[in-house]
Coordinates of C-alpha atoms in Angstrom, one line a residue:
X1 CA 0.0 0.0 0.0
X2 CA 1.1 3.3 -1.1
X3 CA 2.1 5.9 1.9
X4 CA -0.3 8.6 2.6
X5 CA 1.7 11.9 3.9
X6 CA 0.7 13.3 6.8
X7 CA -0.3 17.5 6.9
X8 CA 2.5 20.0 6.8
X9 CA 1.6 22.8 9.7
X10 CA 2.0 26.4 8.9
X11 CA 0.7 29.5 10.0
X12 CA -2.8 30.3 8.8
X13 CA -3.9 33.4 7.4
X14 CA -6.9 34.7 5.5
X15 CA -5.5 37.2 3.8
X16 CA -1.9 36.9 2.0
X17 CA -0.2 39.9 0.5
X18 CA 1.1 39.5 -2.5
X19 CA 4.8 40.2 -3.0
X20 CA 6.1 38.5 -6.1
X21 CA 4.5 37.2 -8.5
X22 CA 5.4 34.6 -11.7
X23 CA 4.1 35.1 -15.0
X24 CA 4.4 33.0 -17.6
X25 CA 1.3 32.9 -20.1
X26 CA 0.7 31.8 -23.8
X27 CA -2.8 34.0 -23.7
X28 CA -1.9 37.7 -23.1
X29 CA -5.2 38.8 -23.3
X30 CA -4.9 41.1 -20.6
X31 CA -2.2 40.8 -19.1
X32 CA 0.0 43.8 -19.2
X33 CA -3.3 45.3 -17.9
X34 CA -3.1 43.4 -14.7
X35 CA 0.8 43.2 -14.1
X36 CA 0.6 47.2 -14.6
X37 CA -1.8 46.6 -11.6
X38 CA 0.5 44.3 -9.3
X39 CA 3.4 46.7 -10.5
X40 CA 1.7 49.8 -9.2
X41 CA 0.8 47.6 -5.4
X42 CA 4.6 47.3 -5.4
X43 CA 5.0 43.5 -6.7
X44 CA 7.7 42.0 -8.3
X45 CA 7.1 40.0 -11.3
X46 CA 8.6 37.1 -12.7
X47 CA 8.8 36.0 -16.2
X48 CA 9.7 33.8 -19.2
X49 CA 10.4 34.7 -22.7
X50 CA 7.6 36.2 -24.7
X51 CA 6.0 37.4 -21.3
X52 CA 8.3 38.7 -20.5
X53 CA 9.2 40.5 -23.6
X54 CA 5.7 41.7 -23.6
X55 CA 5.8 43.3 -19.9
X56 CA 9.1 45.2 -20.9
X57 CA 7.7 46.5 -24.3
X58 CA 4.9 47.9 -22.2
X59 CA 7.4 49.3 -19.5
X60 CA 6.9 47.3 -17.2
X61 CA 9.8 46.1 -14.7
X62 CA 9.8 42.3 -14.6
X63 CA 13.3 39.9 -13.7
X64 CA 13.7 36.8 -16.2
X65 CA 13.1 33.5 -14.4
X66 CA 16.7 31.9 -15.6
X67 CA 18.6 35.5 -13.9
X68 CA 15.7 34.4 -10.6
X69 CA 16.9 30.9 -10.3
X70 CA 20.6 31.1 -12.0
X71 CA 20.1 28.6 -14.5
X72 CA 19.5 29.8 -18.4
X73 CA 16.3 28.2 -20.3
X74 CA 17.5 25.0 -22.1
X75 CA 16.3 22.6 -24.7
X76 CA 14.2 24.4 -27.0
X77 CA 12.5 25.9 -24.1
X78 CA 11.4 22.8 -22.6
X79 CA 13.5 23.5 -19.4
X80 CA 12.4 27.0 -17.8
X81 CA 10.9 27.2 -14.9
X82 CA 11.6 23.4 -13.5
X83 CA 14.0 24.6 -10.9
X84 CA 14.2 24.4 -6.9
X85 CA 13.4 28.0 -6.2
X86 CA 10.7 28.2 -8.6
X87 CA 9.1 25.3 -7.2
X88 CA 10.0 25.8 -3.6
X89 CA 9.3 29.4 -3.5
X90 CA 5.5 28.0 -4.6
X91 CA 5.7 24.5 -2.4
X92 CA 6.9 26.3 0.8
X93 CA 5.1 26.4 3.8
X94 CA 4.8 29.6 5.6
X95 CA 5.6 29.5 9.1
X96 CA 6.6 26.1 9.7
X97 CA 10.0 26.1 10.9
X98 CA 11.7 23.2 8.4
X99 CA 10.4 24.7 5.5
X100 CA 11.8 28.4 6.3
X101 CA 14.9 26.7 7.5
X102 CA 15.3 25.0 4.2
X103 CA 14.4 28.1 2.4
X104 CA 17.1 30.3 3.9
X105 CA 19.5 27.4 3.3
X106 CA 18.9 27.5 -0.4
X107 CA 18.0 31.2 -1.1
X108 CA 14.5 30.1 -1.9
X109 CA 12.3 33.2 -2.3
X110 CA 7.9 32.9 -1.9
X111 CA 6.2 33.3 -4.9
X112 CA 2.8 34.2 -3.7
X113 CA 1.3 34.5 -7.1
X114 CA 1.8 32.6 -10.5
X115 CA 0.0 33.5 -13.4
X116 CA -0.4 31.1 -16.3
X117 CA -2.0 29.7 -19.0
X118 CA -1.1 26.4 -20.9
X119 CA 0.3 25.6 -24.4
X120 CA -2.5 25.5 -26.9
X121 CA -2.7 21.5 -27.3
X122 CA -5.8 21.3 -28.4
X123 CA -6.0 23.8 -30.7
X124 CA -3.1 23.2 -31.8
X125 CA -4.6 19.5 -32.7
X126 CA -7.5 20.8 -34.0
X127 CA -5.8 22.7 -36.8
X128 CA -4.7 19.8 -38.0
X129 CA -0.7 19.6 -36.9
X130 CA 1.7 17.0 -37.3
X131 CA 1.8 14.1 -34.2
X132 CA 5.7 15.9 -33.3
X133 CA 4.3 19.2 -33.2
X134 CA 1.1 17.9 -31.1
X135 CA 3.7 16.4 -29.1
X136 CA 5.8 20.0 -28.7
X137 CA 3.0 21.5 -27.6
X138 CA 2.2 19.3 -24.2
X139 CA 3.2 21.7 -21.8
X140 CA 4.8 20.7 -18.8
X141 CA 6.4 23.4 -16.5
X142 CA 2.7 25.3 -16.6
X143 CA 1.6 22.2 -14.9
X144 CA 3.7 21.6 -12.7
X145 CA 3.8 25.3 -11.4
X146 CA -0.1 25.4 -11.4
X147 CA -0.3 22.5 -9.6
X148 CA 2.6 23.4 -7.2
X149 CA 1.2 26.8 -6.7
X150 CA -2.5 24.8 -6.3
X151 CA -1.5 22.8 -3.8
X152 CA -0.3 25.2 -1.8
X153 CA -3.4 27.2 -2.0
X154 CA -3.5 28.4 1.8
X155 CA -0.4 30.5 1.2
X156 CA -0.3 31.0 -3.1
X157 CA -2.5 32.2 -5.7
X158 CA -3.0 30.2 -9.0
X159 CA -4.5 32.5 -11.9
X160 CA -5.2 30.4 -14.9
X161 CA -7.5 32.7 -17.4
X162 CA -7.9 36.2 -17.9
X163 CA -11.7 36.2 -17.0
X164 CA -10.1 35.7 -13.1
X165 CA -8.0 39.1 -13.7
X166 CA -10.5 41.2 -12.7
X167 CA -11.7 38.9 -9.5
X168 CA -7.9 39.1 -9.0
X169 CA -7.5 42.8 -8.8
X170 CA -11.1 43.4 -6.9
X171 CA -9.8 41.2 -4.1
X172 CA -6.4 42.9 -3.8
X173 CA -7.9 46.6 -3.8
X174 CA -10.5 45.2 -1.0
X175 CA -8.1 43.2 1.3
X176 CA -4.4 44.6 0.5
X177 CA -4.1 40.3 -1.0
X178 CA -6.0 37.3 -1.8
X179 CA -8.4 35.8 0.5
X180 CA -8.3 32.2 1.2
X181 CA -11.5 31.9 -0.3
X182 CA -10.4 33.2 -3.6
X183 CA -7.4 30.6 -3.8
X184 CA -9.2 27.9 -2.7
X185 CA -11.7 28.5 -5.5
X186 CA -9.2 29.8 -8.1
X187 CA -7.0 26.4 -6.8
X188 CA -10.2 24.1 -7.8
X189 CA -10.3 25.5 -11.5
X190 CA -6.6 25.1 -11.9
X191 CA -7.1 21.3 -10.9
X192 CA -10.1 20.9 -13.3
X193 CA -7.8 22.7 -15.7
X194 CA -5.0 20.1 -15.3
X195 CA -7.5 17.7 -15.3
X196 CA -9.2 18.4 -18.8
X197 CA -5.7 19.0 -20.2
X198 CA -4.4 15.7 -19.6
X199 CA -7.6 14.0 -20.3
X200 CA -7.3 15.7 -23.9
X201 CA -3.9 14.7 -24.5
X202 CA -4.2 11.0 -23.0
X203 CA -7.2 10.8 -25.3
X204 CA -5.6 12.5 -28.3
X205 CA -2.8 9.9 -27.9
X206 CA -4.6 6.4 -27.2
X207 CA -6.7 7.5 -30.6
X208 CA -3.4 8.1 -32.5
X209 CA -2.7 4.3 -31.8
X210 CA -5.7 3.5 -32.7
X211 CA -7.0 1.8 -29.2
X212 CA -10.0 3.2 -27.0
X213 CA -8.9 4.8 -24.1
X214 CA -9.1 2.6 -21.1
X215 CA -10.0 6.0 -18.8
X216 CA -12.0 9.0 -20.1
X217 CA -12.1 12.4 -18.0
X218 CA -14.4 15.2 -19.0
X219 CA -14.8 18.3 -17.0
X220 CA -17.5 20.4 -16.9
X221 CA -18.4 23.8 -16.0
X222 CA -21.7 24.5 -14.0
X223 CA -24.3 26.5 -16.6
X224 CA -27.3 27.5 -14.9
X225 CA -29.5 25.8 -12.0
X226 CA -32.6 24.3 -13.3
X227 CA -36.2 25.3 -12.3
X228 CA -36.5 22.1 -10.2
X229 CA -35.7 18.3 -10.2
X230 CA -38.4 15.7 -11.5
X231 CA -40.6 16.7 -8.7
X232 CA -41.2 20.3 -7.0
X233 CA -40.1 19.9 -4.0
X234 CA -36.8 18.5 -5.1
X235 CA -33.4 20.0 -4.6
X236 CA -32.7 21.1 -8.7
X237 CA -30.2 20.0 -10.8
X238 CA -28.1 21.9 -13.1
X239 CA -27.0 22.4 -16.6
X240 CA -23.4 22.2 -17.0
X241 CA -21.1 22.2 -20.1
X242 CA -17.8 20.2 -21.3
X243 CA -14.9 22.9 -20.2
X244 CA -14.1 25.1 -22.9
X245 CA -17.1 24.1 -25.5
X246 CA -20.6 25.8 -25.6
X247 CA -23.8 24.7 -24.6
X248 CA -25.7 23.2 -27.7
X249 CA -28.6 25.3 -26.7
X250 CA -30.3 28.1 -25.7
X251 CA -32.8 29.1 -23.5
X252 CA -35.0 32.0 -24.8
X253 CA -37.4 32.3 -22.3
X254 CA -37.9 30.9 -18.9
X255 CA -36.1 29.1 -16.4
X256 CA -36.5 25.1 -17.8
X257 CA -36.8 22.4 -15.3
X258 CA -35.2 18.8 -15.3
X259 CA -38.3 17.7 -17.1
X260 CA -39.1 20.6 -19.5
X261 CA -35.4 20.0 -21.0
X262 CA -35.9 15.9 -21.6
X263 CA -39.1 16.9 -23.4
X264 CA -37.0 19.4 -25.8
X265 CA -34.5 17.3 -26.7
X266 CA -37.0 14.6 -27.5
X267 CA -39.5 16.6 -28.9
X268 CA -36.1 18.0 -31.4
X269 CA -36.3 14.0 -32.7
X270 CA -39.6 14.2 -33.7
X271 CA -39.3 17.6 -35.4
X272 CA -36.2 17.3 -37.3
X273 CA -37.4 13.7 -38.9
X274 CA -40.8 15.5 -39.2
X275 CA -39.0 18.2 -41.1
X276 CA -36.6 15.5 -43.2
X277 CA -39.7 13.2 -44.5
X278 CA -41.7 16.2 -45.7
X279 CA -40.0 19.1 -46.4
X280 CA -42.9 20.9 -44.0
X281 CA -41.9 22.8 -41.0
X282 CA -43.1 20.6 -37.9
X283 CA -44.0 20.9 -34.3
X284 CA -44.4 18.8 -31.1
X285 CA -45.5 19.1 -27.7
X286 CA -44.4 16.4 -25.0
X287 CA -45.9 15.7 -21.5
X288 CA -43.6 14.0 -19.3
X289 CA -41.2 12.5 -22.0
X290 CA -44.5 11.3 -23.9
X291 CA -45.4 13.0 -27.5
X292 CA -48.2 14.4 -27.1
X293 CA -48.8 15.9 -30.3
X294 CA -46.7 16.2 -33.9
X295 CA -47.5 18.4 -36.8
X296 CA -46.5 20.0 -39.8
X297 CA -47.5 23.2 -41.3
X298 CA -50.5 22.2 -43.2
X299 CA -53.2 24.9 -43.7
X300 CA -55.7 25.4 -41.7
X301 CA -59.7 24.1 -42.7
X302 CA -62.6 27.0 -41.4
X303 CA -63.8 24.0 -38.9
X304 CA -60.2 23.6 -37.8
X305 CA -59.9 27.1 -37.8
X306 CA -63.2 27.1 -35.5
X307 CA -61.6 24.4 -33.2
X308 CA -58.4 26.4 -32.9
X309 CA -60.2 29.4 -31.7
X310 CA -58.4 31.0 -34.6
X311 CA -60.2 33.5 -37.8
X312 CA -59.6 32.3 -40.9
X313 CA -57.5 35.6 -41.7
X314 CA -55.6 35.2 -38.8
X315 CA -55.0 31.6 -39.8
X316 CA -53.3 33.3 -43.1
X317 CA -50.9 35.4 -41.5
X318 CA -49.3 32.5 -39.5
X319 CA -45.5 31.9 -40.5
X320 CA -45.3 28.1 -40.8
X321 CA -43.4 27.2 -38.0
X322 CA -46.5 28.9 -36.0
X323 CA -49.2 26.8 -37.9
X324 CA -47.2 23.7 -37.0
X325 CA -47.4 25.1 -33.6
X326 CA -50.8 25.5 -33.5
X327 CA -51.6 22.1 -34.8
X328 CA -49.2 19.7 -32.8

């Protein structure tokens, strides 16, 4: 049986000020915009090549991550930020005394703050790129540092996409830090992140040997809560979508329930085979996953029209997707 570790102790705090922060991103959406901010609350920044480049071209003061830790970038790149006082500046505990002993022994710094993105493997898979430069494009310091700086939650902040920015900056102006709410929560994302980025690449590789993956992971992102679960007094559900893809929906009206939504995407069945045997636009109407009605736009007879509660003129004036309406 594998050893499970024990809890490092440390000193706890809500709020941790943020005094140095790593950078390292392949979106920059954004981000001169909030290092500008960190630089201005008196934080140093960190960084690696094109980052980097792109802080100083805006002006902004930042040390190079090989000058931080003493050892150049290597291999193509592949080598940057893999290094003892990267990792232990993001791993350390603060306030336990082993940890700041070995800190001060090896001139290991904190990071309280790393802000990253990934390498674009799936889009760079979806545009169709050789397996070697599929392969080139599996990050692996961003992971490591997202997960180090993750892990460490109750003392580091992990930023993973510029729609946290924002959050980021609100937090700092309000508490002079991050709470430990916000890294606990920004932590989760980064571990779903890592999550759906290694399911992509384990499954992008098992179906280049042409096997079925023995393991799929999807993660999702919450939607919106539904109305309410198959009965009323239920606790609802909710609609959530695979991370980083859209919902193949949407909701004009109305909050749907559990129910209401199994009845559209049935009730889609009917109409688009409706629709594809007679060239008519078609209508249903479910009750409880049951058809209870099916149409097509046929026009309306005067006793139809009587039925319907409808005047013949009115009747006229319906587009065809309304008439199918009416009749299913």
């Amino acid at each position: 049986m594998a050893h499970i570790l024990s809890a490092v102790s440390g000193s706890q705090a809500d709020v941790v000020p943020i005094t140095r922060a790593l950078v390292s991103v392949s979106d920059k959406a954004g981000i001169v915009e909030l290092c500008a901010y960190l630089h201005s609350k008196e934080v140093e920044l960190l960084s690696t090549g094109g980052t980097a480049k792109k802080l100083r071209e805006a002006g902004l003061p930042c040390v190079d991550v090989s000058d931080y830790t003493g050892s150049p970038e290597c291999l193509d790149g592949r080598v940057k930020t893999l290094h003892p006082k990267v990792h232990g500046g993001l791993l350390g505990v603060r306030g336990n005394p082993q940890h700041e002993k070995d800190m001060e022994a090896n001139g290991i710094g904190r990071i309280d703050m790393t802000i990253l993105n990934l390498y674009p493997f799936e889009a760079t898979v979806a545009k169709g790129a050789a397996f070697e430069q599929c392969i080139e494009n599996i990050d692996i310091g961003g992971p490591s540092m997202l997960r180090s700086t993750a892990k460490n939650h109750a003392f580091t902040t992990i930023v993973t996409s510029p729609e946290q920015y924002d959050e980021v900056k609100s937090c700092i102006e309000e508490h002079g830090g991050t709470t430990l709410g916000l890294r606990k929560k920004f932590a989760a994302r980064a571990f779903s992140l890592s999550a759906a980025y290694d399911s992509a690449i384990a499954g992008w590789f098992t179906k280049e040997l042409g096997e079925e993956s023995p393991v799929v992971t999807r993660v999702y992102k919450p939607e919106f809560p539904l109305k309410y679960g198959c009965n009323p007094h239920q606790k609802p559900a909710s609609i959530l979508s695979l991370l980083n893809t859209d919902l193949p929906f949407t909701v004009l009206n109305g909050t749907p329930g559990y129910i209401n939504l199994l009845d559209a995407c049935n009730a889609w069945l009917l109409v688009k085979e409706l629709r594809e045997a007679t060239g008519l636009a078609a209508a249903s109407s479910f009750k409880h996953v049951s058809p209870a009605g099916a149409a097509v736009a046929v026009p309306l007879k005067d006793v139809e029209c009587a039925a319907y509660e409808v005047t013949p003129e009115a009747a006229a004036k319906l587009t065809p997707s309304a008439l199918a309406y009416l009749r299913a």
